[in-house]
């Protein structure tokens, strides 16, 4: 199997959001991720294997520091996972009918590794869906996809106006929690079971935006038990703690 110069150029361009949005395509790399893509409902446009195209060609299309054994070009869902706040709220209400529905909100999470890890954690803890502000990193960024370890193909991820979504949820009497440096101790706070709720996580540098924070019902924080000078936890680590507590 050979790969043309035009194919190489097209695949390399998918490392940039502009070209991902224009084409509706993204890449995933590694045997595990490619296998996950093929087993998912996503449409796989093409698969390139190191043994077929050679190391030089694979290194040219790879977004990794060293080429992986396999790379797939995958088509995004048709709606690109972008909904109006009203449609997002309607989806949450209709989806939040399970035993103990939990949803996450990501407000301005910029780091691809953190975003990908949170998606992976959400898959592990059975989170019912993730809503993200438009300022959050693109879910189809190659580094995000890589960090999800395949969870990107199993997790419903919706971009929307997070502040407006939280406002609608308040009217629907669906509790919205947020993580802050001050608030209720997560280990002592009574956490509801059996009904839908959303937990908003902010970026490490800026936290939750003022607009979204104004729509949060309860503020939670993770206490420090040490004497270190750390001011806060990595947001992905914080998400793991929060998800674990809500699933206990």
GROMACS .gro file of C-alpha atoms in nm:
model
  248
    1UNK     CA    1   0.000   0.000   0.000
    2UNK     CA    2   0.133   0.342  -0.093
    3UNK     CA    3   0.028   0.687   0.021
    4UNK     CA    4   0.028   0.990  -0.208
    5UNK     CA    5   0.175   1.331  -0.137
    6UNK     CA    6  -0.175   1.478  -0.140
    7UNK     CA    7  -0.290   1.226   0.120
    8UNK     CA    8   0.007   1.309   0.341
    9UNK     CA    9  -0.066   1.680   0.309
   10UNK     CA   10  -0.435   1.629   0.390
   11UNK     CA   11  -0.365   1.414   0.695
   12UNK     CA   12  -0.096   1.647   0.830
   13UNK     CA   13  -0.343   1.936   0.803
   14UNK     CA   14  -0.577   1.757   1.045
   15UNK     CA   15  -0.343   1.853   1.329
   16UNK     CA   16  -0.496   2.201   1.294
   17UNK     CA   17  -0.849   2.277   1.416
   18UNK     CA   18  -0.930   2.487   1.110
   19UNK     CA   19  -0.883   2.193   0.876
   20UNK     CA   20  -1.057   1.949   1.110
   21UNK     CA   21  -1.361   2.174   1.115
   22UNK     CA   22  -1.359   2.224   0.739
   23UNK     CA   23  -1.323   1.856   0.656
   24UNK     CA   24  -1.513   1.705   0.948
   25UNK     CA   25  -1.224   1.463   0.996
   26UNK     CA   26  -0.973   1.387   1.272
   27UNK     CA   27  -0.697   1.136   1.335
   28UNK     CA   28  -0.629   0.877   1.601
   29UNK     CA   29  -0.305   0.685   1.643
   30UNK     CA   30  -0.196   0.355   1.790
   31UNK     CA   31  -0.331   0.002   1.758
   32UNK     CA   32  -0.565   0.040   2.056
   33UNK     CA   33  -0.719   0.368   1.941
   34UNK     CA   34  -0.757   0.249   1.583
   35UNK     CA   35  -0.925  -0.070   1.707
   36UNK     CA   36  -1.157   0.138   1.927
   37UNK     CA   37  -1.246   0.359   1.631
   38UNK     CA   38  -1.323   0.060   1.409
   39UNK     CA   39  -1.543  -0.094   1.679
   40UNK     CA   40  -1.734   0.231   1.743
   41UNK     CA   41  -2.023   0.401   1.565
   42UNK     CA   42  -1.780   0.654   1.416
   43UNK     CA   43  -1.712   0.630   1.044
   44UNK     CA   44  -1.348   0.540   0.975
   45UNK     CA   45  -1.241   0.688   0.642
   46UNK     CA   46  -0.899   0.523   0.614
   47UNK     CA   47  -0.645   0.322   0.813
   48UNK     CA   48  -0.269   0.347   0.754
   49UNK     CA   49  -0.030   0.092   0.899
   50UNK     CA   50   0.344   0.124   0.947
   51UNK     CA   51   0.407  -0.214   0.787
   52UNK     CA   52   0.221  -0.102   0.473
   53UNK     CA   53   0.341   0.255   0.412
   54UNK     CA   54   0.682   0.251   0.580
   55UNK     CA   55   0.837   0.446   0.864
   56UNK     CA   56   0.916   0.760   0.664
   57UNK     CA   57   0.559   0.807   0.541
   58UNK     CA   58   0.413   0.724   0.883
   59UNK     CA   59   0.640   0.976   1.054
   60UNK     CA   60   0.518   1.243   0.811
   61UNK     CA   61   0.149   1.189   0.887
   62UNK     CA   62   0.189   1.118   1.259
   63UNK     CA   63   0.123   1.386   1.519
   64UNK     CA   64   0.332   1.195   1.773
   65UNK     CA   65   0.703   1.239   1.843
   66UNK     CA   66   0.765   0.886   1.715
   67UNK     CA   67   0.538   0.719   1.458
   68UNK     CA   68   0.287   0.466   1.585
   69UNK     CA   69   0.209   0.130   1.421
   70UNK     CA   70  -0.130   0.250   1.296
   71UNK     CA   71  -0.319   0.570   1.221
   72UNK     CA   72  -0.685   0.616   1.129
   73UNK     CA   73  -0.868   0.908   0.971
   74UNK     CA   74  -1.211   0.928   1.133
   75UNK     CA   75  -1.521   1.132   1.051
   76UNK     CA   76  -1.673   1.346   1.325
   77UNK     CA   77  -2.041   1.299   1.415
   78UNK     CA   78  -2.268   1.496   1.183
   79UNK     CA   79  -2.380   1.748   1.445
   80UNK     CA   80  -2.015   1.802   1.551
   81UNK     CA   81  -2.142   1.773   1.910
   82UNK     CA   82  -2.246   2.137   1.924
   83UNK     CA   83  -2.590   2.216   2.062
   84UNK     CA   84  -2.777   2.523   2.176
   85UNK     CA   85  -2.814   2.545   2.556
   86UNK     CA   86  -3.183   2.463   2.520
   87UNK     CA   87  -3.113   2.152   2.312
   88UNK     CA   88  -2.829   2.051   2.545
   89UNK     CA   89  -3.059   2.080   2.848
   90UNK     CA   90  -3.329   1.878   2.673
   91UNK     CA   91  -3.075   1.605   2.596
   92UNK     CA   92  -2.955   1.602   2.957
   93UNK     CA   93  -3.309   1.573   3.092
   94UNK     CA   94  -3.396   1.291   2.851
   95UNK     CA   95  -3.067   1.109   2.916
   96UNK     CA   96  -3.062   1.158   3.291
   97UNK     CA   97  -3.311   0.885   3.368
   98UNK     CA   98  -3.072   0.616   3.489
   99UNK     CA   99  -3.005   0.498   3.841
  100UNK     CA  100  -2.776   0.787   3.939
  101UNK     CA  101  -2.711   1.024   3.645
  102UNK     CA  102  -2.399   1.241   3.669
  103UNK     CA  103  -2.287   1.493   3.407
  104UNK     CA  104  -1.970   1.702   3.390
  105UNK     CA  105  -1.926   2.059   3.269
  106UNK     CA  106  -1.584   2.178   3.149
  107UNK     CA  107  -1.539   2.554   3.158
  108UNK     CA  108  -1.239   2.678   2.963
  109UNK     CA  109  -1.021   2.367   2.998
  110UNK     CA  110  -0.737   2.445   2.756
  111UNK     CA  111  -0.483   2.169   2.814
  112UNK     CA  112  -0.535   1.877   2.573
  113UNK     CA  113  -0.388   1.622   2.813
  114UNK     CA  114  -0.618   1.728   3.095
  115UNK     CA  115  -0.925   1.728   2.873
  116UNK     CA  116  -0.842   1.385   2.734
  117UNK     CA  117  -0.778   1.243   3.080
  118UNK     CA  118  -1.111   1.380   3.206
  119UNK     CA  119  -1.289   1.210   2.914
  120UNK     CA  120  -1.111   0.885   3.002
  121UNK     CA  121  -1.209   0.924   3.369
  122UNK     CA  122  -1.568   0.991   3.268
  123UNK     CA  123  -1.575   0.664   3.078
  124UNK     CA  124  -1.431   0.480   3.380
  125UNK     CA  125  -1.681   0.629   3.626
  126UNK     CA  126  -1.981   0.596   3.396
  127UNK     CA  127  -2.043   0.969   3.362
  128UNK     CA  128  -2.352   1.017   3.146
  129UNK     CA  129  -2.222   1.306   2.937
  130UNK     CA  130  -1.984   1.602   2.925
  131UNK     CA  131  -2.078   1.960   2.840
  132UNK     CA  132  -1.807   2.209   2.752
  133UNK     CA  133  -1.783   2.582   2.698
  134UNK     CA  134  -1.674   2.699   2.354
  135UNK     CA  135  -1.347   2.810   2.518
  136UNK     CA  136  -1.259   2.450   2.599
  137UNK     CA  137  -1.000   2.272   2.384
  138UNK     CA  138  -1.124   2.088   2.075
  139UNK     CA  139  -1.211   1.729   2.163
  140UNK     CA  140  -1.068   1.615   1.829
  141UNK     CA  141  -0.727   1.770   1.888
  142UNK     CA  142  -0.483   1.476   1.835
  143UNK     CA  143  -0.342   1.517   2.187
  144UNK     CA  144  -0.690   1.507   2.340
  145UNK     CA  145  -0.783   1.198   2.139
  146UNK     CA  146  -0.458   1.028   2.242
  147UNK     CA  147  -0.512   1.103   2.612
  148UNK     CA  148  -0.864   0.956   2.608
  149UNK     CA  149  -0.723   0.610   2.524
  150UNK     CA  150  -1.034   0.537   2.318
  151UNK     CA  151  -1.294   0.688   2.553
  152UNK     CA  152  -1.355   0.964   2.296
  153UNK     CA  153  -1.550   0.706   2.095
  154UNK     CA  154  -1.776   0.614   2.389
  155UNK     CA  155  -1.839   0.944   2.568
  156UNK     CA  156  -2.107   1.193   2.465
  157UNK     CA  157  -1.936   1.532   2.453
  158UNK     CA  158  -2.137   1.848   2.379
  159UNK     CA  159  -2.015   2.204   2.325
  160UNK     CA  160  -2.262   2.469   2.433
  161UNK     CA  161  -2.298   2.797   2.623
  162UNK     CA  162  -2.226   2.656   2.966
  163UNK     CA  163  -2.354   2.954   3.166
  164UNK     CA  164  -2.689   2.948   2.987
  165UNK     CA  165  -2.713   2.569   3.023
  166UNK     CA  166  -2.660   2.601   3.399
  167UNK     CA  167  -2.932   2.867   3.412
  168UNK     CA  168  -3.178   2.637   3.234
  169UNK     CA  169  -3.090   2.349   3.466
  170UNK     CA  170  -3.165   2.571   3.765
  171UNK     CA  171  -3.514   2.632   3.626
  172UNK     CA  172  -3.549   2.255   3.577
  173UNK     CA  173  -3.441   2.207   3.941
  174UNK     CA  174  -3.143   1.998   3.839
  175UNK     CA  175  -2.860   2.073   4.085
  176UNK     CA  176  -2.540   2.222   3.947
  177UNK     CA  177  -2.219   2.182   4.149
  178UNK     CA  178  -1.891   2.360   4.090
  179UNK     CA  179  -1.535   2.306   4.211
  180UNK     CA  180  -1.372   2.606   4.379
  181UNK     CA  181  -1.088   2.683   4.619
  182UNK     CA  182  -1.351   2.752   4.886
  183UNK     CA  183  -1.688   2.594   4.953
  184UNK     CA  184  -1.822   2.273   5.104
  185UNK     CA  185  -1.568   2.003   5.183
  186UNK     CA  186  -1.630   1.732   4.920
  187UNK     CA  187  -1.567   1.461   5.182
  188UNK     CA  188  -1.830   1.600   5.420
  189UNK     CA  189  -2.089   1.750   5.185
  190UNK     CA  190  -2.415   1.557   5.143
  191UNK     CA  191  -2.425   1.448   4.779
  192UNK     CA  192  -2.762   1.356   4.626
  193UNK     CA  193  -2.820   1.011   4.485
  194UNK     CA  194  -3.071   0.892   4.233
  195UNK     CA  195  -3.137   1.213   4.040
  196UNK     CA  196  -2.955   1.399   3.765
  197UNK     CA  197  -2.688   1.651   3.858
  198UNK     CA  198  -2.403   1.833   3.687
  199UNK     CA  199  -2.055   1.916   3.821
  200UNK     CA  200  -1.864   2.204   3.661
  201UNK     CA  201  -1.483   2.205   3.652
  202UNK     CA  202  -1.286   2.519   3.567
  203UNK     CA  203  -0.938   2.569   3.427
  204UNK     CA  204  -0.640   2.566   3.664
  205UNK     CA  205  -0.538   2.919   3.570
  206UNK     CA  206  -0.876   3.095   3.573
  207UNK     CA  207  -1.118   2.859   3.744
  208UNK     CA  208  -1.486   2.871   3.657
  209UNK     CA  209  -1.590   3.188   3.473
  210UNK     CA  210  -1.791   3.448   3.664
  211UNK     CA  211  -2.088   3.402   3.430
  212UNK     CA  212  -2.106   3.029   3.494
  213UNK     CA  213  -2.018   3.057   3.864
  214UNK     CA  214  -2.324   3.279   3.912
  215UNK     CA  215  -2.542   2.987   3.800
  216UNK     CA  216  -2.392   2.723   4.030
  217UNK     CA  217  -2.605   2.602   4.321
  218UNK     CA  218  -2.337   2.451   4.544
  219UNK     CA  219  -1.965   2.516   4.564
  220UNK     CA  220  -1.738   2.224   4.650
  221UNK     CA  221  -1.368   2.210   4.728
  222UNK     CA  222  -1.112   1.936   4.783
  223UNK     CA  223  -0.922   2.000   5.107
  224UNK     CA  224  -0.546   1.964   5.134
  225UNK     CA  225  -0.416   1.726   5.400
  226UNK     CA  226  -0.052   1.818   5.366
  227UNK     CA  227   0.165   2.120   5.439
  228UNK     CA  228   0.291   2.168   5.085
  229UNK     CA  229   0.283   2.498   4.905
  230UNK     CA  230   0.055   2.366   4.631
  231UNK     CA  231  -0.231   2.607   4.571
  232UNK     CA  232  -0.453   2.370   4.376
  233UNK     CA  233  -0.481   2.028   4.216
  234UNK     CA  234  -0.439   1.952   3.851
  235UNK     CA  235  -0.792   1.971   3.706
  236UNK     CA  236  -0.783   1.610   3.583
  237UNK     CA  237  -0.676   1.490   3.928
  238UNK     CA  238  -0.953   1.699   4.084
  239UNK     CA  239  -1.202   1.546   3.839
  240UNK     CA  240  -1.096   1.197   3.950
  241UNK     CA  241  -1.158   1.285   4.315
  242UNK     CA  242  -1.493   1.447   4.240
  243UNK     CA  243  -1.617   1.163   4.020
  244UNK     CA  244  -1.510   0.907   4.278
  245UNK     CA  245  -1.701   1.084   4.555
  246UNK     CA  246  -2.017   1.117   4.349
  247UNK     CA  247  -1.998   0.748   4.259
  248UNK     CA  248  -1.935   0.616   4.612
   0.00000   0.00000   0.00000
